[in-house]
RNA sequence: GCUGCUGUAGCUCAGUGGUAGAGCACUUCCUUGGUAAGGAAGAGGUCAUGGGUUCAAGUCCCAUCAGCAGCUCCA
């Protein structure tokens, strides 16, 4: 007998062969019908497995029956739907190789190894086949095999990837679980729904390429994405949210509202801020500048390029070489010498090519006596490097920190001067892979609202605390109040990090301590730290529930060491300061792109590029309209008049579509009374006639308070983390 | 960077190997109006670029460039 504790606290004994499904059936037939899976001792398992398996050798367990009402059950449903999709694909495309088929935040995918291309045109027949499988309602059956049996089964089914995975990825597992549904058998950890009929709504969404085990050099697979739900209604809501996200796309709105442009003639990932977009950015910049002055930051400016040595010292150049724009060489032969060094290091330079390259470098003016004398590869590299260092080499700056470090070093610092807080809207350039570029969200030239704080070790926690407070303050000012912090620490097993063990431990401990004390929600991510230090990233949820990585605070004990930063302590000895890198918005491109989507283009009054438009009813009141605009501008508003000789209806429609917060309709009546009829974009109606003074006072208050009167939200409320479930099998 | 899809007027998009199309926007004229589109006329094109196949290419093929989706990456 097994002792089972149910969520209501009741305890009962069941025979070892009893399944959670049978327990449900004993309670009520309806419950049994609703059961999707079970939660035993906190983990989700099949409802069709006998208790003795689930108890894992013990004689008691806690059991929760998961039904369509439990979010955890949705993942089980979707994973089963992935199996059904795979089954349908195998029926329609014989010879399909199976890779992995996990669930995602809102659905599932399955990777297929298949020569024939699946396109969206194939979706209807795949969906039809899936519907047929679901209608048959066959059960999912679990069975266990030894490694040898599993290998035999998978190779018998010609599933080479599964065979490989059992041999390599699952080498530690003595036995392996499989699930059978009709003729379809798949190596799978489970759990699954009892029968296919539980799936009430599903849809294939897209097909795209993927790599076997996420390895870029691995086999190319076709990934089919889909979603599945307990009800048609849930699915419709989800699909509507996808449509809503499309409607908000900042690339579409940015074009329609003339906020920014990315022009192939200028270059991939290089953003042109059009006047309206630039206005939003300028307002945000002014807002932050003012805030930083109050918090005793000092403004600095630094150039867009710097000597390569600067980034060699910082470590950025060697670490991120492939994602930077190529260095600018002052000497014609610089590029050839640089190429030779790299190829020598990689051992890929043939004697013939070496001679050719050197001859070319010589023609360009490289003096190579020392190189000729070199007898080993190391000596050759040293000779080339020595020459290289005598030449000018510049890099478009990928980070602002080295420049700010040099500013710190420009004078001797006393402990009395610390903390030194250097702030700059620093524009940096990164040669992101073409496939990564995405509107303003991922660009090659970006401006960070950057600052570097240099402080004594004992000041670190207080500075970090204040920085967290600043980030929270600025996010709140734009109405973003739903966020969590992700603490990214190093992966102890990796060697990509610079600096000593003590420094890392100290940095991570400080961040963790302050975060814990702050009361902020935070999660820890191993292996996500920057190469020079741990960081706390702000993950902000927007109006329709999507999460964005915006602000970041990073703690750095390493750059001060690399650049040998110092200050004179009270003991009259030299000490090493600690650096904090921080950017509350992250980059202005990304931040504004995110804001466009968050507000769906309808910015609050204090941020709207055009705040007020004056609409004369007839040409006869054009002069009065101009006068109103003039007075609005004198009061500090961004306003214009629509003086076209068309009907006021048309002017209103255009202003509404341009998402201008307020429209002031003026006709003979208003001109007579020195007043305006205010139309509110949000309410989409006339809210009455005010004197111009009263209207200005109303708008001024709204701007002063940074009121956010409307955030267009999605009706969609079912939200889960966008994390893909770990897919061990 | 990889896999796939896409590229026609300023925008959104039709276009079956045989003379380049629509709606909106734009320009001009008429209209002078009261809270989401008044009317008419006009202008606007190297069909992304470069090759190829063909009597004939926007349409078929190849390459390049750019965009999109996903993968991989993100200081």
mmCIF file with all atom_site columns, N, CA and C in Angstrom, chain A residues 382-414:
data_model
loop_
_atom_site.group_PDB
_atom_site.id
_atom_site.type_symbol
_atom_site.label_atom_id
_atom_site.label_alt_id
_atom_site.label_comp_id
_atom_site.label_asym_id
_atom_site.label_entity_id
_atom_site.label_seq_id
_atom_site.pdbx_PDB_ins_code
_atom_site.Cartn_x
_atom_site.Cartn_y
_atom_site.Cartn_z
_atom_site.occupancy
_atom_site.B_iso_or_equiv
_atom_site.pdbx_formal_charge
_atom_site.auth_seq_id
_atom_site.auth_comp_id
_atom_site.auth_asym_id
_atom_site.auth_atom_id
_atom_site.pdbx_PDB_model_num
ATOM 1  N N  . UNK A 1 382 ? 56.121 38.141 -32.344 1.00 0.00 ? 382 UNK A N  1
ATOM 2  C CA . UNK A 1 382 ? 56.628 39.237 -31.519 1.00 0.00 ? 382 UNK A CA 1
ATOM 3  C C  . UNK A 1 382 ? 57.149 40.370 -32.395 1.00 0.00 ? 382 UNK A C  1
ATOM 4  N N  . UNK A 1 383 ? 57.849 40.001 -33.465 1.00 0.00 ? 383 UNK A N  1
ATOM 5  C CA . UNK A 1 383 ? 58.404 41.030 -34.357 1.00 0.00 ? 383 UNK A CA 1
ATOM 6  C C  . UNK A 1 383 ? 57.277 41.821 -35.025 1.00 0.00 ? 383 UNK A C  1
ATOM 7  N N  . UNK A 1 384 ? 56.258 41.091 -35.481 1.00 0.00 ? 384 UNK A N  1
ATOM 8  C CA . UNK A 1 384 ? 55.127 41.763 -36.143 1.00 0.00 ? 384 UNK A CA 1
ATOM 9  C C  . UNK A 1 384 ? 54.395 42.668 -35.158 1.00 0.00 ? 384 UNK A C  1
ATOM 10 N N  . UNK A 1 385 ? 54.217 42.157 -33.960 1.00 0.00 ? 385 UNK A N  1
ATOM 11 C CA . UNK A 1 385 ? 53.509 42.939 -32.929 1.00 0.00 ? 385 UNK A CA 1
ATOM 12 C C  . UNK A 1 385 ? 54.271 44.209 -32.575 1.00 0.00 ? 385 UNK A C  1
ATOM 13 N N  . UNK A 1 386 ? 55.561 44.061 -32.494 1.00 0.00 ? 386 UNK A N  1
ATOM 14 C CA . UNK A 1 386 ? 56.387 45.222 -32.152 1.00 0.00 ? 386 UNK A CA 1
ATOM 15 C C  . UNK A 1 386 ? 56.198 46.316 -33.208 1.00 0.00 ? 386 UNK A C  1
ATOM 16 N N  . UNK A 1 387 ? 56.225 45.886 -34.463 1.00 0.00 ? 387 UNK A N  1
ATOM 17 C CA . UNK A 1 387 ? 56.031 46.855 -35.548 1.00 0.00 ? 387 UNK A CA 1
ATOM 18 C C  . UNK A 1 387 ? 54.633 47.469 -35.438 1.00 0.00 ? 387 UNK A C  1
ATOM 19 N N  . UNK A 1 388 ? 53.666 46.587 -35.232 1.00 0.00 ? 388 UNK A N  1
ATOM 20 C CA . UNK A 1 388 ? 52.272 47.009 -35.192 1.00 0.00 ? 388 UNK A CA 1
ATOM 21 C C  . UNK A 1 388 ? 52.046 48.080 -34.122 1.00 0.00 ? 388 UNK A C  1
ATOM 22 N N  . UNK A 1 389 ? 52.691 47.884 -32.998 1.00 0.00 ? 389 UNK A N  1
ATOM 23 C CA . UNK A 1 389 ? 52.475 48.813 -31.895 1.00 0.00 ? 389 UNK A CA 1
ATOM 24 C C  . UNK A 1 389 ? 53.084 50.187 -32.168 1.00 0.00 ? 389 UNK A C  1
ATOM 25 N N  . UNK A 1 390 ? 53.999 50.227 -33.133 1.00 0.00 ? 390 UNK A N  1
ATOM 26 C CA . UNK A 1 390 ? 54.572 51.530 -33.475 1.00 0.00 ? 390 UNK A CA 1
ATOM 27 C C  . UNK A 1 390 ? 53.675 52.296 -34.443 1.00 0.00 ? 390 UNK A C  1
ATOM 28 N N  . UNK A 1 391 ? 52.666 51.603 -34.980 1.00 0.00 ? 391 UNK A N  1
ATOM 29 C CA . UNK A 1 391 ? 51.773 52.253 -35.952 1.00 0.00 ? 391 UNK A CA 1
ATOM 30 C C  . UNK A 1 391 ? 50.491 52.691 -35.264 1.00 0.00 ? 391 UNK A C  1
ATOM 31 N N  . UNK A 1 392 ? 49.766 53.534 -35.978 1.00 0.00 ? 392 UNK A N  1
ATOM 32 C CA . UNK A 1 392 ? 48.452 53.911 -35.465 1.00 0.00 ? 392 UNK A CA 1
ATOM 33 C C  . UNK A 1 392 ? 47.439 52.844 -35.854 1.00 0.00 ? 392 UNK A C  1
ATOM 34 N N  . UNK A 1 393 ? 46.693 52.376 -34.881 1.00 0.00 ? 393 UNK A N  1
ATOM 35 C CA . UNK A 1 393 ? 45.578 51.472 -35.159 1.00 0.00 ? 393 UNK A CA 1
ATOM 36 C C  . UNK A 1 393 ? 44.409 51.962 -34.322 1.00 0.00 ? 393 UNK A C  1
ATOM 37 N N  . UNK A 1 394 ? 43.298 52.198 -34.956 1.00 0.00 ? 394 UNK A N  1
ATOM 38 C CA . UNK A 1 394 ? 42.134 52.686 -34.212 1.00 0.00 ? 394 UNK A CA 1
ATOM 39 C C  . UNK A 1 394 ? 40.975 51.706 -34.330 1.00 0.00 ? 394 UNK A C  1
ATOM 40 N N  . UNK A 1 395 ? 40.125 51.766 -33.333 1.00 0.00 ? 395 UNK A N  1
ATOM 41 C CA . UNK A 1 395 ? 38.923 50.945 -33.352 1.00 0.00 ? 395 UNK A CA 1
ATOM 42 C C  . UNK A 1 395 ? 37.740 51.866 -33.136 1.00 0.00 ? 395 UNK A C  1
ATOM 43 N N  . UNK A 1 396 ? 36.690 51.641 -33.893 1.00 0.00 ? 396 UNK A N  1
ATOM 44 C CA . UNK A 1 396 ? 35.430 52.305 -33.552 1.00 0.00 ? 396 UNK A CA 1
ATOM 45 C C  . UNK A 1 396 ? 35.076 51.791 -32.174 1.00 0.00 ? 396 UNK A C  1
ATOM 46 N N  . UNK A 1 397 ? 34.778 52.671 -31.255 1.00 0.00 ? 397 UNK A N  1
ATOM 47 C CA . UNK A 1 397 ? 34.716 52.170 -29.880 1.00 0.00 ? 397 UNK A CA 1
ATOM 48 C C  . UNK A 1 397 ? 33.507 51.272 -29.664 1.00 0.00 ? 397 UNK A C  1
ATOM 49 N N  . UNK A 1 398 ? 33.778 50.072 -29.121 1.00 0.00 ? 398 UNK A N  1
ATOM 50 C CA . UNK A 1 398 ? 32.685 49.150 -28.836 1.00 0.00 ? 398 UNK A CA 1
ATOM 51 C C  . UNK A 1 398 ? 32.149 49.346 -27.423 1.00 0.00 ? 398 UNK A C  1
ATOM 52 N N  . UNK A 1 399 ? 32.863 50.092 -26.598 1.00 0.00 ? 399 UNK A N  1
ATOM 53 C CA . UNK A 1 399 ? 32.471 50.330 -25.211 1.00 0.00 ? 399 UNK A CA 1
ATOM 54 C C  . UNK A 1 399 ? 33.024 51.679 -24.788 1.00 0.00 ? 399 UNK A C  1
ATOM 55 N N  . UNK A 1 400 ? 32.380 52.294 -23.832 1.00 0.00 ? 400 UNK A N  1
ATOM 56 C CA . UNK A 1 400 ? 32.855 53.582 -23.349 1.00 0.00 ? 400 UNK A CA 1
ATOM 57 C C  . UNK A 1 400 ? 33.831 53.456 -22.187 1.00 0.00 ? 400 UNK A C  1
ATOM 58 N N  . UNK A 1 401 ? 33.828 52.302 -21.535 1.00 0.00 ? 401 UNK A N  1
ATOM 59 C CA . UNK A 1 401 ? 34.581 52.223 -20.272 1.00 0.00 ? 401 UNK A CA 1
ATOM 60 C C  . UNK A 1 401 ? 36.057 52.570 -20.393 1.00 0.00 ? 401 UNK A C  1
ATOM 61 N N  . UNK A 1 402 ? 36.774 52.079 -21.422 1.00 0.00 ? 402 UNK A N  1
ATOM 62 C CA . UNK A 1 402 ? 38.192 52.432 -21.449 1.00 0.00 ? 402 UNK A CA 1
ATOM 63 C C  . UNK A 1 402 ? 38.428 53.944 -21.500 1.00 0.00 ? 402 UNK A C  1
ATOM 64 N N  . UNK A 1 403 ? 37.576 54.647 -22.236 1.00 0.00 ? 403 UNK A N  1
ATOM 65 C CA . UNK A 1 403 ? 37.731 56.107 -22.296 1.00 0.00 ? 403 UNK A CA 1
ATOM 66 C C  . UNK A 1 403 ? 37.497 56.731 -20.933 1.00 0.00 ? 403 UNK A C  1
ATOM 67 N N  . UNK A 1 404 ? 36.482 56.258 -20.247 1.00 0.00 ? 404 UNK A N  1
ATOM 68 C CA . UNK A 1 404 ? 36.184 56.829 -18.937 1.00 0.00 ? 404 UNK A CA 1
ATOM 69 C C  . UNK A 1 404 ? 37.281 56.489 -17.940 1.00 0.00 ? 404 UNK A C  1
ATOM 70 N N  . UNK A 1 405 ? 37.866 55.315 -18.124 1.00 0.00 ? 405 UNK A N  1
ATOM 71 C CA . UNK A 1 405 ? 38.994 54.932 -17.282 1.00 0.00 ? 405 UNK A CA 1
ATOM 72 C C  . UNK A 1 405 ? 40.147 55.917 -17.483 1.00 0.00 ? 405 UNK A C  1
ATOM 73 N N  . UNK A 1 406 ? 40.398 56.277 -18.733 1.00 0.00 ? 406 UNK A N  1
ATOM 74 C CA . UNK A 1 406 ? 41.483 57.228 -19.005 1.00 0.00 ? 406 UNK A CA 1
ATOM 75 C C  . UNK A 1 406 ? 41.173 58.592 -18.379 1.00 0.00 ? 406 UNK A C  1
ATOM 76 N N  . UNK A 1 407 ? 39.898 58.950 -18.374 1.00 0.00 ? 407 UNK A N  1
ATOM 77 C CA . UNK A 1 407 ? 39.532 60.222 -17.738 1.00 0.00 ? 407 UNK A CA 1
ATOM 78 C C  . UNK A 1 407 ? 39.793 60.138 -16.223 1.00 0.00 ? 407 UNK A C  1
ATOM 79 N N  . UNK A 1 408 ? 39.465 59.007 -15.667 1.00 0.00 ? 408 UNK A N  1
ATOM 80 C CA . UNK A 1 408 ? 39.752 58.812 -14.234 1.00 0.00 ? 408 UNK A CA 1
ATOM 81 C C  . UNK A 1 408 ? 41.252 58.966 -13.971 1.00 0.00 ? 408 UNK A C  1
ATOM 82 N N  . UNK A 1 409 ? 42.032 58.393 -14.884 1.00 0.00 ? 409 UNK A N  1
ATOM 83 C CA . UNK A 1 409 ? 43.489 58.393 -14.698 1.00 0.00 ? 409 UNK A CA 1
ATOM 84 C C  . UNK A 1 409 ? 44.135 59.739 -14.994 1.00 0.00 ? 409 UNK A C  1
ATOM 85 N N  . UNK A 1 410 ? 43.352 60.653 -15.560 1.00 0.00 ? 410 UNK A N  1
ATOM 86 C CA . UNK A 1 410 ? 43.950 61.902 -16.022 1.00 0.00 ? 410 UNK A CA 1
ATOM 87 C C  . UNK A 1 410 ? 44.470 62.756 -14.874 1.00 0.00 ? 410 UNK A C  1
ATOM 88 N N  . UNK A 1 411 ? 44.137 62.410 -13.653 1.00 0.00 ? 411 UNK A N  1
ATOM 89 C CA . UNK A 1 411 ? 44.661 63.167 -12.508 1.00 0.00 ? 411 UNK A CA 1
ATOM 90 C C  . UNK A 1 411 ? 44.776 62.219 -11.329 1.00 0.00 ? 411 UNK A C  1
ATOM 91 N N  . UNK A 1 412 ? 45.647 62.564 -10.394 1.00 0.00 ? 412 UNK A N  1
ATOM 92 C CA . UNK A 1 412 ? 45.736 61.728 -9.201  1.00 0.00 ? 412 UNK A CA 1
ATOM 93 C C  . UNK A 1 412 ? 44.449 61.828 -8.416  1.00 0.00 ? 412 UNK A C  1
ATOM 94 N N  . UNK A 1 413 ? 44.004 60.704 -7.880  1.00 0.00 ? 413 UNK A N  1
ATOM 95 C CA . UNK A 1 413 ? 42.734 60.706 -7.149  1.00 0.00 ? 413 UNK A CA 1
ATOM 96 C C  . UNK A 1 413 ? 42.989 60.410 -5.673  1.00 0.00 ? 413 UNK A C  1
ATOM 97 N N  . UNK A 1 414 ? 42.293 61.142 -4.835  1.00 0.00 ? 414 UNK A N  1
ATOM 98 C CA . UNK A 1 414 ? 42.360 60.890 -3.396  1.00 0.00 ? 414 UNK A CA 1
ATOM 99 C C  . UNK A 1 414 ? 41.087 60.182 -2.979  1.00 0.00 ? 414 UNK A C  1
#
